[in-house]
Every structure is written in C-alpha cells, then in structure tokens.
C-alpha cells in the first residue's frame, strides 16, 4: 500500500490542490489501483510557497500540478508497485 497525501491547506488549495487530487483519482481508477493506493488530504505540509505540496509515503514532492501528476504517478507509484 502506498499513501499519497495532497496538501489541502489554504495556500495549496489556492494553487489548485483540488485539481491535483482529481488527477490522482483518475490515475488510480484508470489503473485499477484502488486497493493499493491510499489517497488522502493533508494539512499544511509547511512548504506553502512551493505548493502544491504532496507526500508519497514519506517523500515530500513540491510544485505539483495536474499536468505533472501522470509522470509522478508512473515513477513513484506504478514502478514501485511493479506495474
Ligand atoms: S498549504 Fe500546502 S504546504 Fe502549506
């Protein structure tokens, strides 16, 4: 199980955190990984200026946009799960 936390603090919210969440949801459902990926929101991850901030397991990733989600998902989730 891999956990993805998307910061939904106010700064990241303004930078489009909701769209980032939707982009991850699309990746998870199109690859049928609902049982293997746990997507959740997080409170401010402390890097507001560099948002949208996310955490995949314990790794902090900054400056995430909906456009960058597919590549992040492929490299940090799908490849780790052996897909
Ligand atoms: S609001 Fe997202 S890192 Fe602070």
Short mmCIF file of N, CA and C and ligand atoms in Angstrom, two decimals:
data_model
loop_
_atom_site.label_atom_id
_atom_site.label_comp_id
_atom_site.label_asym_id
_atom_site.label_seq_id
_atom_site.Cartn_x
_atom_site.Cartn_y
_atom_site.Cartn_z
N UNK A 1 0.83 -1.20 0.00
CA UNK A 1 0.00 0.00 0.00
C UNK A 1 0.87 1.25 0.00
N UNK A 2 0.62 2.13 -0.94
CA UNK A 2 1.35 3.39 -1.00
C UNK A 2 0.38 4.50 -0.61
N UNK A 3 0.85 5.41 0.21
CA UNK A 3 -0.04 6.50 0.59
C UNK A 3 0.36 7.79 -0.11
N UNK A 4 -0.65 8.46 -0.67
CA UNK A 4 -0.43 9.76 -1.30
C UNK A 4 -1.25 10.78 -0.52
N UNK A 5 -0.54 11.76 0.01
CA UNK A 5 -1.23 12.83 0.72
C UNK A 5 -1.10 14.10 -0.09
N UNK A 6 -2.22 14.73 -0.39
CA UNK A 6 -2.19 16.01 -1.11
C UNK A 6 -2.53 17.11 -0.11
N UNK A 7 -1.66 18.08 -0.02
CA UNK A 7 -1.90 19.18 0.91
C UNK A 7 -3.14 19.96 0.49
N UNK A 8 -4.04 20.12 1.41
CA UNK A 8 -5.24 20.91 1.12
C UNK A 8 -5.29 22.12 2.06
N UNK A 9 -4.11 22.53 2.53
CA UNK A 9 -4.03 23.78 3.27
C UNK A 9 -4.41 24.95 2.38
N UNK A 10 -4.60 26.11 2.94
CA UNK A 10 -5.19 27.21 2.16
C UNK A 10 -4.32 27.63 0.99
N UNK A 11 -3.02 27.66 1.17
CA UNK A 11 -2.15 28.09 0.09
C UNK A 11 -2.18 27.09 -1.08
N UNK A 12 -2.05 25.83 -0.76
CA UNK A 12 -2.10 24.81 -1.82
C UNK A 12 -3.48 24.73 -2.44
N UNK A 13 -4.49 24.96 -1.63
CA UNK A 13 -5.85 24.99 -2.16
C UNK A 13 -5.96 26.04 -3.26
N UNK A 14 -5.42 27.23 -2.98
CA UNK A 14 -5.49 28.32 -3.95
C UNK A 14 -4.68 28.00 -5.20
N UNK A 15 -3.66 27.17 -5.05
CA UNK A 15 -2.82 26.82 -6.20
C UNK A 15 -3.35 25.62 -6.96
N UNK A 16 -4.51 25.11 -6.57
CA UNK A 16 -5.13 24.07 -7.36
C UNK A 16 -5.01 22.66 -6.81
N UNK A 17 -4.90 22.54 -5.48
CA UNK A 17 -4.79 21.21 -4.88
C UNK A 17 -5.95 20.29 -5.27
N UNK A 18 -7.13 20.89 -5.40
CA UNK A 18 -8.29 20.08 -5.76
C UNK A 18 -8.08 19.39 -7.12
N UNK A 19 -7.54 20.14 -8.07
CA UNK A 19 -7.30 19.56 -9.39
C UNK A 19 -6.23 18.48 -9.35
N UNK A 20 -5.27 18.65 -8.46
CA UNK A 20 -4.23 17.63 -8.28
C UNK A 20 -4.86 16.35 -7.73
N UNK A 21 -5.75 16.51 -6.75
CA UNK A 21 -6.46 15.34 -6.20
C UNK A 21 -7.23 14.62 -7.30
N UNK A 22 -7.94 15.38 -8.12
CA UNK A 22 -8.72 14.78 -9.20
C UNK A 22 -7.81 14.03 -10.18
N UNK A 23 -6.66 14.62 -10.47
CA UNK A 23 -5.73 13.98 -11.39
C UNK A 23 -5.22 12.65 -10.82
N UNK A 24 -4.93 12.62 -9.52
CA UNK A 24 -4.51 11.35 -8.89
C UNK A 24 -5.66 10.34 -8.91
N UNK A 25 -6.87 10.80 -8.65
CA UNK A 25 -8.02 9.89 -8.68
C UNK A 25 -8.16 9.23 -10.05
N UNK A 26 -7.96 10.03 -11.10
CA UNK A 26 -8.06 9.48 -12.46
C UNK A 26 -6.98 8.41 -12.68
N UNK A 27 -5.76 8.70 -12.26
CA UNK A 27 -4.68 7.72 -12.44
C UNK A 27 -4.99 6.42 -11.69
N UNK A 28 -5.44 6.57 -10.45
CA UNK A 28 -5.70 5.40 -9.62
C UNK A 28 -6.82 4.55 -10.21
N UNK A 29 -7.91 5.20 -10.63
CA UNK A 29 -9.02 4.39 -11.11
C UNK A 29 -8.75 3.83 -12.50
N UNK A 30 -8.05 4.59 -13.35
CA UNK A 30 -7.82 4.04 -14.69
C UNK A 30 -6.84 2.86 -14.65
N UNK A 31 -6.00 2.82 -13.61
CA UNK A 31 -5.08 1.69 -13.47
C UNK A 31 -5.59 0.65 -12.47
N UNK A 32 -6.80 0.88 -11.98
CA UNK A 32 -7.44 -0.04 -11.03
C UNK A 32 -6.55 -0.33 -9.82
N UNK A 33 -6.01 0.73 -9.25
CA UNK A 33 -5.11 0.57 -8.11
C UNK A 33 -5.75 1.01 -6.79
N UNK A 34 -7.06 1.02 -6.78
CA UNK A 34 -7.79 1.48 -5.58
C UNK A 34 -7.40 0.72 -4.31
N UNK A 35 -7.06 -0.55 -4.49
CA UNK A 35 -6.71 -1.35 -3.32
C UNK A 35 -5.26 -1.14 -2.88
N UNK A 36 -4.49 -0.53 -3.74
CA UNK A 36 -3.06 -0.44 -3.45
C UNK A 36 -2.57 0.97 -3.16
N UNK A 37 -3.40 1.94 -3.47
CA UNK A 37 -3.01 3.34 -3.25
C UNK A 37 -4.05 4.01 -2.37
N UNK A 38 -3.56 4.62 -1.32
CA UNK A 38 -4.45 5.30 -0.39
C UNK A 38 -4.26 6.81 -0.57
N UNK A 39 -5.28 7.45 -1.16
CA UNK A 39 -5.21 8.88 -1.45
C UNK A 39 -5.96 9.66 -0.37
N UNK A 40 -5.29 10.63 0.20
CA UNK A 40 -5.96 11.39 1.24
C UNK A 40 -5.47 12.84 1.22
N UNK A 41 -6.17 13.69 1.92
CA UNK A 41 -5.74 15.08 2.05
C UNK A 41 -4.82 15.22 3.24
N UNK A 42 -4.04 16.28 3.26
CA UNK A 42 -3.16 16.55 4.40
C UNK A 42 -3.29 18.02 4.77
N UNK A 43 -3.06 18.31 6.02
CA UNK A 43 -2.98 19.71 6.41
C UNK A 43 -1.65 20.26 5.91
N UNK A 44 -1.49 21.55 6.04
CA UNK A 44 -0.31 22.24 5.52
C UNK A 44 0.97 21.43 5.80
N UNK A 45 1.72 21.19 4.72
CA UNK A 45 2.95 20.41 4.84
C UNK A 45 4.16 21.33 5.06
N UNK A 46 3.91 22.59 5.28
CA UNK A 46 4.97 23.51 5.68
C UNK A 46 5.77 24.12 4.54
N UNK A 47 5.36 23.87 3.30
CA UNK A 47 6.11 24.40 2.15
C UNK A 47 5.15 25.15 1.22
N UNK A 48 4.36 26.04 1.82
CA UNK A 48 3.27 26.70 1.10
C UNK A 48 3.75 27.40 -0.17
N UNK A 49 4.91 28.07 -0.10
CA UNK A 49 5.39 28.84 -1.25
C UNK A 49 5.65 27.93 -2.45
N UNK A 50 6.01 26.68 -2.16
CA UNK A 50 6.38 25.75 -3.22
C UNK A 50 5.25 24.81 -3.63
N UNK A 51 4.04 25.09 -3.19
CA UNK A 51 2.93 24.18 -3.46
C UNK A 51 2.56 24.12 -4.92
N UNK A 52 1.75 23.20 -5.32
CA UNK A 52 1.03 22.27 -4.43
C UNK A 52 2.01 21.21 -3.88
N UNK A 53 1.96 21.02 -2.59
CA UNK A 53 2.83 20.05 -1.95
C UNK A 53 2.09 18.72 -1.77
N UNK A 54 2.81 17.65 -1.99
CA UNK A 54 2.23 16.33 -1.73
C UNK A 54 3.28 15.47 -1.03
N UNK A 55 2.82 14.38 -0.45
CA UNK A 55 3.71 13.41 0.14
C UNK A 55 3.35 12.05 -0.39
N UNK A 56 4.33 11.33 -0.89
CA UNK A 56 4.11 9.94 -1.28
C UNK A 56 4.91 9.11 -0.30
N UNK A 57 4.21 8.34 0.53
CA UNK A 57 4.79 7.75 1.73
C UNK A 57 5.51 8.88 2.48
N UNK A 58 6.81 8.79 2.68
CA UNK A 58 7.47 9.85 3.46
C UNK A 58 8.18 10.88 2.61
N UNK A 59 8.00 10.78 1.32
CA UNK A 59 8.73 11.70 0.44
C UNK A 59 7.90 12.92 0.07
N UNK A 60 8.45 14.08 0.34
CA UNK A 60 7.77 15.33 0.02
C UNK A 60 8.07 15.72 -1.42
N UNK A 61 7.04 16.04 -2.18
CA UNK A 61 7.23 16.47 -3.56
C UNK A 61 6.51 17.82 -3.71
N UNK A 62 7.22 18.77 -4.27
CA UNK A 62 6.70 20.14 -4.31
C UNK A 62 6.37 20.57 -5.73
N UNK A 63 5.57 21.61 -5.82
CA UNK A 63 5.28 22.20 -7.12
C UNK A 63 4.48 21.29 -8.04
N UNK A 64 3.60 20.50 -7.46
CA UNK A 64 2.84 19.53 -8.25
C UNK A 64 1.67 20.23 -8.95
N UNK A 65 1.49 19.91 -10.22
CA UNK A 65 0.35 20.41 -10.99
C UNK A 65 -0.40 19.21 -11.54
N UNK A 66 -1.66 19.43 -11.98
CA UNK A 66 -2.39 18.30 -12.57
C UNK A 66 -1.62 17.70 -13.75
N UNK A 67 -0.89 18.57 -14.48
CA UNK A 67 -0.14 18.11 -15.65
C UNK A 67 1.04 17.23 -15.26
N UNK A 68 1.60 17.46 -14.07
CA UNK A 68 2.76 16.66 -13.68
C UNK A 68 2.37 15.37 -12.97
N UNK A 69 1.08 15.22 -12.63
CA UNK A 69 0.65 14.04 -11.88
C UNK A 69 0.91 12.72 -12.62
N UNK A 70 0.59 12.60 -13.93
CA UNK A 70 0.80 11.29 -14.57
C UNK A 70 2.23 10.80 -14.47
N UNK A 71 3.21 11.71 -14.66
CA UNK A 71 4.60 11.29 -14.60
C UNK A 71 5.01 10.91 -13.17
N UNK A 72 4.57 11.72 -12.21
CA UNK A 72 4.88 11.41 -10.81
C UNK A 72 4.27 10.06 -10.44
N UNK A 73 3.05 9.84 -10.87
CA UNK A 73 2.36 8.60 -10.53
C UNK A 73 3.09 7.39 -11.12
N UNK A 74 3.51 7.55 -12.36
CA UNK A 74 4.22 6.46 -13.03
C UNK A 74 5.54 6.15 -12.31
N UNK A 75 6.29 7.19 -12.00
CA UNK A 75 7.63 6.99 -11.42
C UNK A 75 7.63 6.63 -9.95
N UNK A 76 6.71 7.16 -9.20
CA UNK A 76 6.75 6.99 -7.75
C UNK A 76 5.76 5.97 -7.23
N UNK A 77 4.80 5.61 -8.07
CA UNK A 77 3.78 4.67 -7.59
C UNK A 77 3.76 3.41 -8.45
N UNK A 78 3.49 3.57 -9.74
CA UNK A 78 3.34 2.39 -10.60
C UNK A 78 4.63 1.57 -10.64
N UNK A 79 5.76 2.25 -10.79
CA UNK A 79 7.01 1.49 -10.88
C UNK A 79 7.34 0.81 -9.54
N UNK A 80 6.98 1.47 -8.44
CA UNK A 80 7.23 0.88 -7.11
C UNK A 80 6.34 -0.36 -6.89
N UNK A 81 5.12 -0.28 -7.40
CA UNK A 81 4.19 -1.40 -7.23
C UNK A 81 4.49 -2.52 -8.22
N UNK A 82 5.39 -2.27 -9.13
CA UNK A 82 5.77 -3.31 -10.08
C UNK A 82 4.86 -3.38 -11.27
N UNK A 83 4.14 -2.28 -11.53
CA UNK A 83 3.24 -2.25 -12.69
C UNK A 83 4.03 -1.86 -13.91
S1 LIG B 1 -0.73 24.98 2.41
FE1 LIG B 1 0.25 23.35 1.39
S2 LIG B 1 2.25 23.36 2.18
FE2 LIG B 1 1.22 24.90 3.30
#
